[in-house]
């Protein structure tokens, strides 16, 4: 584990950061533990430093994703372990995730449904997991877990796609899967977070959905455009048949819906070609 850098994004997590860093130090011999203090107004940075972490401080709050990117850029290890600072994840599970990197390119600590906080959040995560599983054609049990390990060079490959907000886990999971890397979801139990959550279910849930669609349209556009085209064509065709039977003519609305389906399909086809060219350019 001496080749592994631990990255901990932290914003106002003074209640849990010290014990987390201490727990990580007892869990393994890491190359370094980097705590990115994202402009906290409390003593998060000081407590992390006292516990033995290397602290990098943002001058103001930039977001969880920005903190992760800062940690990845400044890490020295060949592998990166990312863990939230809220005390939700057990440091003892870190070694188990890292051990899987000999076989997998990304290992995600997938929280069991019973240990995810709140019924509303569990329901929201279930919807996102289901949609992501359809779009990627791979079962995804936990799309938003912030506990994950990967090779640093692969994370750097997708760094430009990572948002500054709370959608970094979503983006990295989807990007690794659609790029053809091996992804493992390692079951873990999660504790209740310490302090109040920074995620707003409504606004951030919508942002997760937008990010999900954005990443999929980058890597596999037809998984989005084809269903949209089919729905438009189906509604337009059915409406045309109904008006032929009942009014003996085809309305402009049905014609426009059918034309729209053709346009959406062609846009998806062009997007698919652009996506393929993008990956061709990555190959040595």
CSV table of C-alpha atoms in Angstrom, one decimal:
chain,number,residue,atom,x,y,z
A,1,UNK,CA,0.0,0.0,0.0
A,2,UNK,CA,3.0,2.3,0.0
A,3,UNK,CA,2.1,3.1,-3.6
A,4,UNK,CA,-1.3,4.4,-2.6
A,5,UNK,CA,-2.2,8.0,-1.9
A,6,UNK,CA,-5.3,8.6,0.1
A,7,UNK,CA,-7.3,11.7,-0.9
A,8,UNK,CA,-9.9,13.0,1.6
A,9,UNK,CA,-12.1,16.0,0.4
A,10,UNK,CA,-13.3,17.8,3.5
A,11,UNK,CA,-15.5,20.8,4.1
A,12,UNK,CA,-16.4,21.7,7.8
A,13,UNK,CA,-15.8,18.1,9.0
A,14,UNK,CA,-13.8,18.9,12.2
A,15,UNK,CA,-16.0,16.5,14.2
A,16,UNK,CA,-14.9,13.5,12.2
A,17,UNK,CA,-11.6,14.3,10.3
A,18,UNK,CA,-9.2,13.6,13.1
A,19,UNK,CA,-10.5,10.1,13.9
A,20,UNK,CA,-10.7,9.3,10.2
A,21,UNK,CA,-7.1,10.2,9.5
A,22,UNK,CA,-6.0,8.2,12.6
A,23,UNK,CA,-8.1,5.2,11.5
A,24,UNK,CA,-6.6,5.3,8.1
A,25,UNK,CA,-3.1,5.3,9.6
A,26,UNK,CA,-3.9,2.2,11.6
A,27,UNK,CA,-5.5,0.5,8.5
A,28,UNK,CA,-2.3,0.5,6.4
A,29,UNK,CA,1.0,2.0,5.4
A,30,UNK,CA,0.0,4.6,2.8
A,31,UNK,CA,2.3,6.6,0.8
A,32,UNK,CA,0.5,9.7,2.0
A,33,UNK,CA,-2.8,10.9,3.4
A,34,UNK,CA,-3.9,14.1,1.7
A,35,UNK,CA,-6.8,16.1,3.2
A,36,UNK,CA,-8.0,18.8,0.9
A,37,UNK,CA,-9.6,21.5,3.2
A,38,UNK,CA,-12.2,23.1,0.9
A,39,UNK,CA,-12.3,26.5,2.5
A,40,UNK,CA,-13.7,25.3,5.8
A,41,UNK,CA,-14.9,27.8,8.3
A,42,UNK,CA,-14.0,25.5,11.2
A,43,UNK,CA,-10.7,23.8,12.3
A,44,UNK,CA,-11.0,20.9,9.8
A,45,UNK,CA,-7.5,21.6,8.4
A,46,UNK,CA,-5.8,21.9,11.8
A,47,UNK,CA,-7.3,18.7,13.2
A,48,UNK,CA,-6.3,16.8,10.0
A,49,UNK,CA,-2.7,18.1,10.3
A,50,UNK,CA,-2.6,17.2,14.0
A,51,UNK,CA,-3.7,13.6,13.1
A,52,UNK,CA,-0.8,13.4,10.7
A,53,UNK,CA,-2.3,14.2,7.3
A,54,UNK,CA,-0.8,16.4,4.6
A,55,UNK,CA,-3.3,19.3,4.3
A,56,UNK,CA,-3.9,21.3,1.2
A,57,UNK,CA,-6.3,24.2,1.7
A,58,UNK,CA,-8.5,25.9,-0.8
A,59,UNK,CA,-8.8,29.7,-0.2
A,60,UNK,CA,-12.6,29.4,-0.5
A,61,UNK,CA,-15.2,26.6,-0.9
A,62,UNK,CA,-15.0,25.2,-4.5
A,63,UNK,CA,-17.0,22.0,-4.1
A,64,UNK,CA,-16.3,18.3,-3.4
A,65,UNK,CA,-15.3,17.5,-6.9
A,66,UNK,CA,-12.8,20.4,-7.0
A,67,UNK,CA,-11.3,19.0,-3.8
A,68,UNK,CA,-10.9,15.5,-5.3
A,69,UNK,CA,-9.3,17.0,-8.4
A,70,UNK,CA,-6.8,19.0,-6.2
A,71,UNK,CA,-6.0,15.8,-4.3
A,72,UNK,CA,-5.4,13.7,-7.5
A,73,UNK,CA,-3.2,16.4,-9.0
A,74,UNK,CA,-1.0,16.6,-5.9
A,75,UNK,CA,-0.8,12.9,-5.1
A,76,UNK,CA,2.5,11.0,-5.5
A,77,UNK,CA,1.2,7.5,-5.5
A,78,UNK,CA,0.5,5.3,-8.5
A,79,UNK,CA,-2.9,4.5,-7.0
A,80,UNK,CA,-5.5,6.8,-5.4
A,81,UNK,CA,-8.0,5.9,-2.6
A,82,UNK,CA,-10.7,8.5,-2.2
A,83,UNK,CA,-12.8,8.5,1.0
A,84,UNK,CA,-15.3,11.0,2.3
A,85,UNK,CA,-14.5,12.9,5.5
A,86,UNK,CA,-17.9,12.5,7.1
A,87,UNK,CA,-17.1,9.3,9.0
A,88,UNK,CA,-19.6,7.3,6.9
A,89,UNK,CA,-16.9,4.9,5.7
A,90,UNK,CA,-14.8,2.6,7.8
A,91,UNK,CA,-11.0,3.0,7.3
A,92,UNK,CA,-10.7,-0.8,7.9
A,93,UNK,CA,-12.4,-1.3,4.5
A,94,UNK,CA,-9.8,0.7,2.7
A,95,UNK,CA,-7.3,-2.1,2.4
A,96,UNK,CA,-10.0,-4.4,1.0
A,97,UNK,CA,-10.7,-1.9,-1.8
A,98,UNK,CA,-7.1,-1.4,-2.6
A,99,UNK,CA,-6.3,-5.1,-2.7
A,100,UNK,CA,-8.8,-5.5,-5.6
A,101,UNK,CA,-6.8,-3.0,-7.8
A,102,UNK,CA,-4.5,-5.9,-8.9
A,103,UNK,CA,-7.5,-7.2,-10.9
A,104,UNK,CA,-9.7,-4.1,-11.4
A,105,UNK,CA,-9.1,-0.6,-12.6
A,106,UNK,CA,-11.7,1.0,-10.4
A,107,UNK,CA,-13.0,-0.4,-7.1
A,108,UNK,CA,-16.1,1.2,-5.6
A,109,UNK,CA,-17.2,0.7,-2.0
A,110,UNK,CA,-20.9,-0.1,-2.7
A,111,UNK,CA,-23.0,0.6,0.3
A,112,UNK,CA,-25.7,-1.9,1.2
A,113,UNK,CA,-29.2,-0.4,0.9
A,114,UNK,CA,-29.8,-1.0,4.7
A,115,UNK,CA,-26.9,1.3,5.6
A,116,UNK,CA,-27.7,4.2,3.3
A,117,UNK,CA,-29.3,7.0,5.3
A,118,UNK,CA,-32.9,8.0,4.9
A,119,UNK,CA,-35.8,6.4,3.0
A,120,UNK,CA,-36.0,9.3,0.5
A,121,UNK,CA,-32.3,9.2,-0.2
A,122,UNK,CA,-32.4,5.4,-0.7
A,123,UNK,CA,-35.3,5.8,-3.1
A,124,UNK,CA,-33.5,8.5,-5.0
A,125,UNK,CA,-30.3,6.5,-5.2
A,126,UNK,CA,-32.3,3.4,-6.4
A,127,UNK,CA,-33.7,5.5,-9.3
A,128,UNK,CA,-30.3,6.8,-10.3
A,129,UNK,CA,-28.8,3.3,-10.0
A,130,UNK,CA,-31.5,1.8,-12.2
A,131,UNK,CA,-31.2,4.5,-14.9
A,132,UNK,CA,-27.4,4.3,-14.8
A,133,UNK,CA,-27.5,0.5,-15.1
A,134,UNK,CA,-29.7,0.8,-18.2
A,135,UNK,CA,-27.6,3.4,-19.8
A,136,UNK,CA,-24.3,1.6,-19.2
A,137,UNK,CA,-25.7,-2.0,-19.7
A,138,UNK,CA,-24.0,-3.0,-16.5
A,139,UNK,CA,-25.5,-3.5,-13.0
A,140,UNK,CA,-24.6,-0.5,-10.8
A,141,UNK,CA,-25.5,-1.1,-7.1
A,142,UNK,CA,-24.2,2.3,-5.8
A,143,UNK,CA,-23.6,5.1,-8.3
A,144,UNK,CA,-22.9,7.9,-5.7
A,145,UNK,CA,-20.5,6.2,-3.2
A,146,UNK,CA,-17.6,8.5,-2.4
A,147,UNK,CA,-15.4,5.6,-1.3
A,148,UNK,CA,-13.3,4.3,-4.3
A,149,UNK,CA,-9.9,3.4,-5.4
A,150,UNK,CA,-8.3,3.5,-8.9
A,151,UNK,CA,-5.0,3.9,-10.7
A,152,UNK,CA,-4.0,7.6,-10.8
A,153,UNK,CA,-3.2,7.7,-14.5
A,154,UNK,CA,-6.7,6.5,-15.3
A,155,UNK,CA,-8.3,9.1,-13.1
A,156,UNK,CA,-6.2,11.8,-14.8
A,157,UNK,CA,-7.6,10.7,-18.1
A,158,UNK,CA,-11.1,11.8,-17.1
A,159,UNK,CA,-10.1,14.7,-14.8
A,160,UNK,CA,-11.5,17.3,-17.3
A,161,UNK,CA,-14.9,15.6,-17.1
A,162,UNK,CA,-15.2,15.8,-13.3
A,163,UNK,CA,-17.6,18.5,-12.1
A,164,UNK,CA,-16.7,20.7,-9.1
A,165,UNK,CA,-19.8,19.7,-7.2
A,166,UNK,CA,-21.0,16.4,-5.7
A,167,UNK,CA,-21.2,14.4,-8.9
A,168,UNK,CA,-17.6,13.2,-9.1
A,169,UNK,CA,-18.4,9.6,-8.0
A,170,UNK,CA,-21.1,9.4,-10.6
A,171,UNK,CA,-18.9,10.7,-13.4
A,172,UNK,CA,-15.9,8.5,-12.6
A,173,UNK,CA,-18.0,5.4,-12.4
A,174,UNK,CA,-19.8,6.0,-15.7
A,175,UNK,CA,-16.6,7.1,-17.4
A,176,UNK,CA,-14.6,4.0,-16.4
A,177,UNK,CA,-17.4,1.7,-17.4
A,178,UNK,CA,-18.0,3.3,-20.8
A,179,UNK,CA,-14.3,3.5,-21.5
A,180,UNK,CA,-14.1,-0.2,-21.1
A,181,UNK,CA,-12.1,-0.3,-17.8
A,182,UNK,CA,-12.8,-3.1,-15.3
A,183,UNK,CA,-15.0,-1.9,-12.5
A,184,UNK,CA,-15.7,-3.7,-9.2
A,185,UNK,CA,-18.4,-2.9,-6.7
A,186,UNK,CA,-17.2,-4.1,-3.4
A,187,UNK,CA,-20.0,-4.4,-0.8
A,188,UNK,CA,-19.4,-2.4,2.4
A,189,UNK,CA,-21.5,-1.3,5.4
A,190,UNK,CA,-21.7,2.5,5.9
A,191,UNK,CA,-22.3,4.2,9.2
A,192,UNK,CA,-24.4,7.3,9.7
A,193,UNK,CA,-22.5,10.4,8.7
A,194,UNK,CA,-21.4,12.8,11.4
A,195,UNK,CA,-22.9,16.3,11.1
A,196,UNK,CA,-25.3,17.5,8.5
A,197,UNK,CA,-25.2,16.4,4.9
A,198,UNK,CA,-24.1,19.0,2.3
A,199,UNK,CA,-26.2,17.3,-0.4
A,200,UNK,CA,-29.6,18.8,-1.2
A,201,UNK,CA,-31.8,15.9,-2.4
A,202,UNK,CA,-33.8,18.0,-4.9
A,203,UNK,CA,-31.3,20.2,-6.5
A,204,UNK,CA,-28.3,17.8,-6.3
A,205,UNK,CA,-30.5,14.9,-7.4
A,206,UNK,CA,-31.4,16.8,-10.5
A,207,UNK,CA,-27.7,17.6,-11.1
A,208,UNK,CA,-26.8,13.9,-10.7
A,209,UNK,CA,-29.4,13.1,-13.4
A,210,UNK,CA,-28.0,15.8,-15.7
A,211,UNK,CA,-24.4,14.6,-15.2
A,212,UNK,CA,-25.5,11.0,-15.8
A,213,UNK,CA,-27.0,11.9,-19.2
A,214,UNK,CA,-24.1,14.1,-20.1
A,215,UNK,CA,-21.5,11.4,-19.5
A,216,UNK,CA,-23.5,8.8,-21.3
A,217,UNK,CA,-24.0,11.1,-24.3
A,218,UNK,CA,-20.2,11.5,-24.4
A,219,UNK,CA,-19.4,7.8,-24.3
A,220,UNK,CA,-22.5,6.0,-25.7
A,221,UNK,CA,-25.0,8.6,-27.2
A,222,UNK,CA,-27.4,6.1,-28.9
A,223,UNK,CA,-28.4,4.8,-25.4
A,224,UNK,CA,-30.0,8.2,-25.0
A,225,UNK,CA,-31.0,9.3,-28.5
A,226,UNK,CA,-32.4,6.0,-29.7
A,227,UNK,CA,-35.2,5.7,-27.1
A,228,UNK,CA,-36.1,9.4,-27.6
A,229,UNK,CA,-36.3,8.9,-31.3
A,230,UNK,CA,-38.4,5.7,-30.9
A,231,UNK,CA,-40.9,7.4,-28.5
A,232,UNK,CA,-41.3,10.4,-30.9
A,233,UNK,CA,-41.8,8.1,-33.9
A,234,UNK,CA,-44.2,5.9,-32.0
A,235,UNK,CA,-46.4,8.8,-30.8
A,236,UNK,CA,-46.3,10.5,-34.2
A,237,UNK,CA,-47.1,7.2,-36.0
A,238,UNK,CA,-50.0,6.3,-33.6
A,239,UNK,CA,-51.4,9.8,-33.8
A,240,UNK,CA,-51.2,9.7,-37.7
A,241,UNK,CA,-53.1,6.3,-37.8
A,242,UNK,CA,-55.7,7.6,-35.4
A,243,UNK,CA,-56.4,10.8,-37.4
A,244,UNK,CA,-56.5,8.7,-40.7
A,245,UNK,CA,-59.2,6.5,-39.1
A,246,UNK,CA,-61.2,9.2,-37.5
A,247,UNK,CA,-60.6,12.2,-39.7
A,248,UNK,CA,-59.4,10.7,-43.0
A,249,UNK,CA,-56.2,12.8,-43.1
A,250,UNK,CA,-52.8,13.1,-41.4
A,251,UNK,CA,-52.3,16.2,-39.2
A,252,UNK,CA,-49.2,18.4,-39.2
A,253,UNK,CA,-48.5,17.4,-35.5
A,254,UNK,CA,-48.0,13.7,-36.4
A,255,UNK,CA,-45.8,14.6,-39.4
A,256,UNK,CA,-43.7,16.9,-37.2
A,257,UNK,CA,-43.3,14.2,-34.5
A,258,UNK,CA,-42.1,11.7,-37.1
A,259,UNK,CA,-39.7,14.2,-38.6
A,260,UNK,CA,-38.4,15.0,-35.1
A,261,UNK,CA,-37.8,11.3,-34.5
A,262,UNK,CA,-35.7,11.1,-37.7
A,263,UNK,CA,-33.7,14.2,-36.7
A,264,UNK,CA,-33.1,12.9,-33.2
A,265,UNK,CA,-31.9,9.5,-34.7
A,266,UNK,CA,-29.5,11.3,-37.1
A,267,UNK,CA,-28.1,13.5,-34.3
A,268,UNK,CA,-27.5,10.4,-32.2
A,269,UNK,CA,-25.8,8.7,-35.2
A,270,UNK,CA,-23.5,11.6,-35.7
A,271,UNK,CA,-22.8,11.8,-31.9
A,272,UNK,CA,-22.0,8.0,-31.9
A,273,UNK,CA,-19.4,8.6,-34.7
A,274,UNK,CA,-17.9,11.5,-32.8
A,275,UNK,CA,-17.7,9.4,-29.7
A,276,UNK,CA,-15.9,6.6,-31.6
A,277,UNK,CA,-13.4,9.0,-33.1
A,278,UNK,CA,-12.7,10.4,-29.6
A,279,UNK,CA,-11.7,6.9,-28.4
A,280,UNK,CA,-9.7,6.2,-31.5
A,281,UNK,CA,-7.6,9.3,-30.8
A,282,UNK,CA,-6.8,7.9,-27.3
A,283,UNK,CA,-5.2,4.8,-28.6
A,284,UNK,CA,-1.3,4.8,-28.9
